[in-house]
CSV table of C-alpha atoms in Angstrom, one decimal:
chain,number,residue,atom,x,y,z
A,1343,MET,CA,85.8,2.9,-89.0
A,1344,ALA,CA,83.6,5.2,-86.9
A,1345,THR,CA,80.6,4.5,-89.2
A,1346,SER,CA,81.2,0.8,-89.0
A,1347,THR,CA,81.4,1.0,-85.2
A,1348,SER,CA,78.2,3.1,-85.0
A,1349,SER,CA,76.4,0.6,-87.2
A,1350,SER,CA,77.5,-2.4,-85.1
A,1351,TRP,CA,76.4,-0.6,-82.0
A,1352,ALA,CA,72.9,0.1,-83.4
A,1353,GLN,CA,72.5,-3.5,-84.6
A,1354,LEU,CA,73.5,-4.8,-81.1
A,1355,ARG,CA,71.1,-2.4,-79.4
A,1356,GLN,CA,68.3,-3.4,-81.6
A,1357,GLN,CA,69.0,-7.1,-80.9
A,1358,ALA,CA,69.1,-6.4,-77.1
A,1359,ARG,CA,65.7,-4.6,-77.2
A,1360,SER,CA,64.2,-7.4,-79.2
A,1361,LEU,CA,65.4,-10.0,-76.7
A,1362,GLU,CA,64.2,-8.0,-73.8
A,1363,SER,CA,60.7,-7.9,-75.4
A,1364,GLN,CA,60.8,-11.6,-75.9
A,1365,THR,CA,61.8,-12.1,-72.3
A,1366,ASP,CA,58.8,-10.1,-71.1
A,1367,SER,CA,56.5,-12.3,-73.2
A,1368,LEU,CA,58.0,-15.5,-71.8
A,1369,PHE,CA,57.7,-14.2,-68.3
A,1370,HIS,CA,54.0,-13.7,-68.8
A,1371,THR,CA,53.6,-17.3,-69.9
A,1372,TYR,CA,55.9,-18.7,-67.2
A,1373,SER,CA,54.1,-16.9,-64.4
A,1374,SER,CA,50.9,-18.7,-65.3
A,1375,PHE,CA,52.4,-21.9,-63.8
A,1376,VAL,CA,52.7,-20.3,-60.3
A,1377,SER,CA,49.0,-20.4,-59.3
A,1378,ASN,CA,48.2,-24.0,-60.1
A,1379,PRO,CA,51.3,-26.1,-60.7
A,1380,ALA,CA,51.0,-29.7,-61.8
A,1381,ALA,CA,52.4,-32.5,-59.6
A,1382,LYS,CA,55.2,-32.7,-62.1
A,1383,PRO,CA,56.5,-30.0,-64.5
A,1384,SER,CA,54.5,-30.1,-67.8
A,1385,GLU,CA,56.1,-30.0,-71.2
A,1386,ALA,CA,54.9,-26.4,-71.7
A,1387,GLU,CA,56.5,-25.4,-68.3
A,1388,LEU,CA,59.8,-27.1,-69.1
A,1389,ARG,CA,59.8,-25.6,-72.6
A,1390,THR,CA,59.1,-22.1,-71.4
A,1391,GLU,CA,61.8,-22.4,-68.7
A,1392,SER,CA,64.3,-23.7,-71.2
A,1393,GLN,CA,63.5,-20.8,-73.6
A,1394,LEU,CA,64.0,-18.3,-70.8
A,1395,GLN,CA,67.4,-19.7,-69.9
A,1396,GLU,CA,68.4,-19.6,-73.5
A,1397,ILE,CA,67.3,-16.1,-74.1
A,1398,LEU,CA,68.9,-14.8,-70.9
A,1399,GLN,CA,72.2,-16.3,-72.1
A,1400,ARG,CA,71.9,-14.7,-75.5
A,1401,ARG,CA,71.3,-11.4,-73.8
A,1402,GLU,CA,74.4,-11.8,-71.7
A,1403,THR,CA,76.4,-12.3,-75.0
A,1404,VAL,CA,74.9,-9.2,-76.6
A,1405,VAL,CA,75.6,-7.1,-73.5
A,1406,SER,CA,79.2,-8.4,-73.4
A,1407,SER,CA,79.5,-7.5,-77.1
A,1408,LEU,CA,78.2,-3.9,-76.4
A,1409,SER,CA,80.7,-3.6,-73.6
A,1410,ARG,CA,83.6,-4.7,-75.7
A,1411,LEU,CA,82.6,-2.4,-78.6
A,1412,LEU,CA,82.4,0.6,-76.2
A,1413,ASP,CA,85.8,-0.3,-74.6
A,1414,SER,CA,87.3,-0.3,-78.1
A,1415,GLU,CA,86.4,3.3,-78.6
A,1416,THR,CA,88.7,6.1,-77.3
A,1417,ALA,CA,87.6,7.9,-74.2
A,1418,LEU,CA,87.0,11.1,-76.2
A,1419,THR,CA,84.8,9.5,-78.9
A,1420,SER,CA,82.7,7.3,-76.6
A,1421,SER,CA,79.6,9.2,-75.6
A,1422,ALA,CA,77.8,9.3,-72.2
A,1423,THR,CA,74.6,8.1,-74.0
A,1424,LYS,CA,76.2,4.9,-75.1
A,1425,LEU,CA,77.5,4.3,-71.5
A,1426,GLN,CA,74.0,4.9,-70.2
A,1427,ASN,CA,72.5,2.5,-72.8
A,1428,LEU,CA,74.9,-0.2,-71.8
A,1429,SER,CA,74.2,0.3,-68.1
A,1430,LEU,CA,70.4,0.2,-68.8
A,1431,HIS,CA,70.7,-3.1,-70.8
A,1432,ARG,CA,72.9,-4.6,-68.1
A,1433,SER,CA,70.6,-3.5,-65.3
A,1434,THR,CA,67.5,-4.9,-67.1
A,1435,LEU,CA,69.3,-8.2,-67.7
A,1436,THR,CA,70.1,-8.4,-63.9
A,1437,ASP,CA,66.5,-7.6,-63.0
A,1438,HIS,CA,65.2,-10.3,-65.4
A,1439,ARG,CA,67.6,-12.9,-64.1
A,1440,ARG,CA,66.4,-12.1,-60.6
A,1441,GLU,CA,62.8,-12.4,-61.7
A,1442,PHE,CA,63.4,-15.7,-63.4
A,1443,THR,CA,65.0,-17.1,-60.2
A,1444,ARG,CA,62.1,-15.8,-58.2
A,1445,LEU,CA,59.4,-17.3,-60.4
A,1446,LYS,CA,61.2,-20.6,-60.6
A,1447,GLY,CA,61.5,-20.7,-56.8
A,1448,THR,CA,57.9,-19.7,-56.4
A,1449,ILE,CA,56.7,-22.5,-58.7
A,1450,SER,CA,58.9,-25.0,-56.9
A,1451,GLU,CA,57.5,-23.9,-53.5
A,1452,SER,CA,53.9,-24.0,-54.7
A,1453,ARG,CA,54.5,-27.4,-56.1
A,1454,SER,CA,56.1,-28.6,-52.9
A,1455,ARG,CA,53.2,-27.1,-50.9
A,1456,THR,CA,50.6,-28.8,-53.1
A,1457,HIS,CA,52.4,-32.1,-52.8
A,1458,LEU,CA,52.7,-31.7,-49.0
A,1459,LEU,CA,48.9,-31.0,-48.7
A,1460,SER,CA,48.2,-33.9,-50.9
A,1461,SER,CA,50.4,-36.1,-48.7
A,1462,VAL,CA,48.7,-34.9,-45.6
A,1463,ARG,CA,45.3,-35.7,-47.0
A,1464,ASP,CA,46.6,-39.1,-48.1
A,1465,ASP,CA,47.8,-39.7,-44.5
A,1466,ILE,CA,44.5,-38.7,-43.1
A,1467,ASN,CA,42.6,-41.0,-45.4
A,1468,ALA,CA,45.1,-43.8,-44.7
A,1469,PHE,CA,44.7,-43.3,-41.0
A,1470,ARG,CA,40.9,-43.4,-41.2
A,1471,SER,CA,41.2,-46.6,-43.3
A,1472,ALA,CA,43.6,-48.1,-40.8
A,1473,SER,CA,41.3,-47.3,-37.9
A,1474,ARG,CA,38.7,-49.5,-39.5
A,1475,LEU,CA,41.2,-52.3,-40.0
A,1476,GLU,CA,42.7,-54.5,-37.3
A,1477,ASP,CA,46.3,-54.4,-38.5
A,1478,GLY,CA,46.5,-50.7,-39.5
A,1479,ARG,CA,49.6,-49.2,-41.0
A,1480,SER,CA,53.0,-50.5,-40.1
A,1481,GLU,CA,55.5,-48.3,-38.3
A,1482,ALA,CA,57.9,-48.5,-41.3
A,1483,ASP,CA,55.3,-47.0,-43.6
A,1484,TYR,CA,54.7,-44.1,-41.1
A,1485,MET,CA,58.5,-43.4,-40.9
A,1486,LEU,CA,58.7,-43.4,-44.7
A,1487,ASP,CA,55.9,-40.8,-44.9
A,1488,GLU,CA,57.6,-38.7,-42.3
A,1489,ARG,CA,60.9,-38.8,-44.2
A,1490,ASP,CA,59.0,-37.6,-47.4
A,1491,ARG,CA,57.6,-34.6,-45.5
A,1492,ILE,CA,61.1,-33.7,-44.2
A,1493,ASP,CA,62.5,-33.9,-47.7
A,1494,ASN,CA,59.9,-31.6,-49.0
A,1495,SER,CA,60.7,-29.1,-46.2
A,1496,HIS,CA,64.4,-29.3,-47.2
A,1497,ASN,CA,63.6,-28.6,-50.8
A,1498,ILE,CA,61.7,-25.5,-49.9
A,1499,ALA,CA,64.6,-24.2,-47.8
A,1500,ASP,CA,67.1,-24.9,-50.6
A,1501,SER,CA,65.0,-22.9,-53.0
A,1502,VAL,CA,64.9,-19.9,-50.6
A,1503,LEU,CA,68.7,-20.1,-50.2
A,1504,SER,CA,69.3,-20.2,-54.0
A,1505,GLN,CA,67.2,-17.0,-54.4
A,1506,ALA,CA,69.3,-15.3,-51.7
A,1507,TYR,CA,72.6,-16.3,-53.4
A,1508,ALA,CA,71.3,-15.0,-56.7
A,1509,ILE,CA,70.3,-11.6,-55.2
A,1510,GLN,CA,73.8,-11.3,-53.5
A,1511,SER,CA,75.4,-12.0,-56.9
A,1512,ASP,CA,73.3,-9.3,-58.5
A,1513,PHE,CA,74.5,-6.7,-55.9
A,1514,MET,CA,78.1,-7.6,-56.6
A,1515,ASP,CA,77.6,-7.1,-60.3
A,1516,GLN,CA,76.0,-3.7,-59.7
A,1517,ARG,CA,79.0,-2.6,-57.5
A,1518,GLN,CA,81.4,-3.6,-60.2
A,1519,LEU,CA,79.4,-1.7,-62.8
A,1520,LEU,CA,79.5,1.5,-60.7
A,1521,GLY,CA,83.2,1.1,-60.3
A,1522,SER,CA,83.7,0.8,-64.0
A,1523,ILE,CA,81.7,3.9,-64.7
A,1524,ASN,CA,83.6,5.9,-62.2
A,1525,ARG,CA,87.0,4.8,-63.7
A,1526,ARG,CA,85.8,5.7,-67.2
A,1527,ILE,CA,84.7,9.2,-66.1
A,1528,VAL,CA,88.0,9.9,-64.3
A,1529,HIS,CA,89.9,8.6,-67.4
A,1530,SER,CA,87.8,10.7,-69.8
A,1531,ALA,CA,88.5,13.9,-67.7
A,1532,SER,CA,92.2,13.2,-67.6
A,1533,GLN,CA,92.3,13.0,-71.4
A,1534,ILE,CA,91.0,16.6,-72.0
A,1535,PRO,CA,94.1,18.6,-72.9
A,1536,GLY,CA,95.1,21.5,-70.5
A,1537,ILE,CA,92.4,20.8,-67.9
A,1538,ASN,CA,94.9,20.8,-65.1
A,1539,THR,CA,96.5,24.0,-66.3
A,1540,ILE,CA,93.1,25.7,-66.5
A,1541,ILE,CA,92.1,24.7,-63.0
A,1542,ALA,CA,95.5,25.9,-61.7
A,1543,LYS,CA,95.0,29.3,-63.4
A,1544,ILE,CA,91.5,29.6,-62.0
A,1545,ASN,CA,92.8,28.9,-58.5
A,1546,THR,CA,95.6,31.5,-58.9
A,1547,ARG,CA,93.2,34.2,-60.1
A,1548,LYS,CA,90.9,33.5,-57.2
A,1549,LYS,CA,93.8,33.9,-54.7
A,1550,ARG,CA,94.9,37.2,-56.5
A,1551,ASP,CA,91.4,38.6,-56.4
A,1552,SER,CA,91.2,37.8,-52.7
A,1553,VAL,CA,94.5,39.6,-51.9
A,1554,ILE,CA,93.4,42.7,-53.9
A,1555,LEU,CA,90.0,42.8,-52.2
A,1556,ALA,CA,91.6,42.5,-48.8
A,1557,GLY,CA,94.0,45.4,-49.6
A,1558,LEU,CA,91.2,47.5,-50.8
A,1559,ILE,CA,89.2,47.0,-47.7
A,1560,ALA,CA,92.3,47.8,-45.5
A,1561,ALA,CA,92.9,51.0,-47.5
A,1562,CYS,CA,89.3,52.2,-47.0
A,1563,PHE,CA,89.5,51.4,-43.3
A,1564,LEU,CA,92.7,53.5,-42.9
A,1565,MET,CA,91.3,56.4,-44.9
A,1566,ALA,CA,88.2,56.4,-42.7
A,1567,LEU,CA,90.4,56.5,-39.6
A,1568,TRP,CA,92.6,59.3,-41.1
A,1569,PHE,CA,89.7,61.6,-42.0
A,1570,ARG,CA,87.8,61.0,-38.8
């Protein structure tokens, strides 16, 4: 049973490391869309985004499997190394989710900014054209353009808020992980036979040694006074 569990753990860890490496490669590709995003997401961008979402979900499943496998072991047989490995994979997954959210928001902001600049240039060109015409642009067209600019500003604000919520969720996950590690350590310590008895004996011996030392000091002091 122990051999089977160890083999399953090794296979899951190997799978987790492979998926982490694939995620890094996809991040390299996805970040290339930040500097010069198209007016609309290209097929390559959408495909890369979809692959990242899928691989992050697969990593979540693998980390959950590692956690269940570790929980199935007894407190005495589960090693601190496995607990550290699980914590590292979970922390890396959290960091990659945060990075994916950041990149996605940055691409969206860059695309909105590019669209806004293009819209402003179009407005300037339209204004110049209108100045050469007698009728010019109608007030309704102007109001529609203003509404588009306001919508773009709202989209940027929504993107920033979504990133803030994602970071808050990551902090909560980290706090839960630390709580789980603390409970496991306390539980492991409580399972060591005789630990409380040993601690009590140590405390008793320290008290006894203190009494003996105090008596010895008092005797020396009285002898010094007697022979003075």
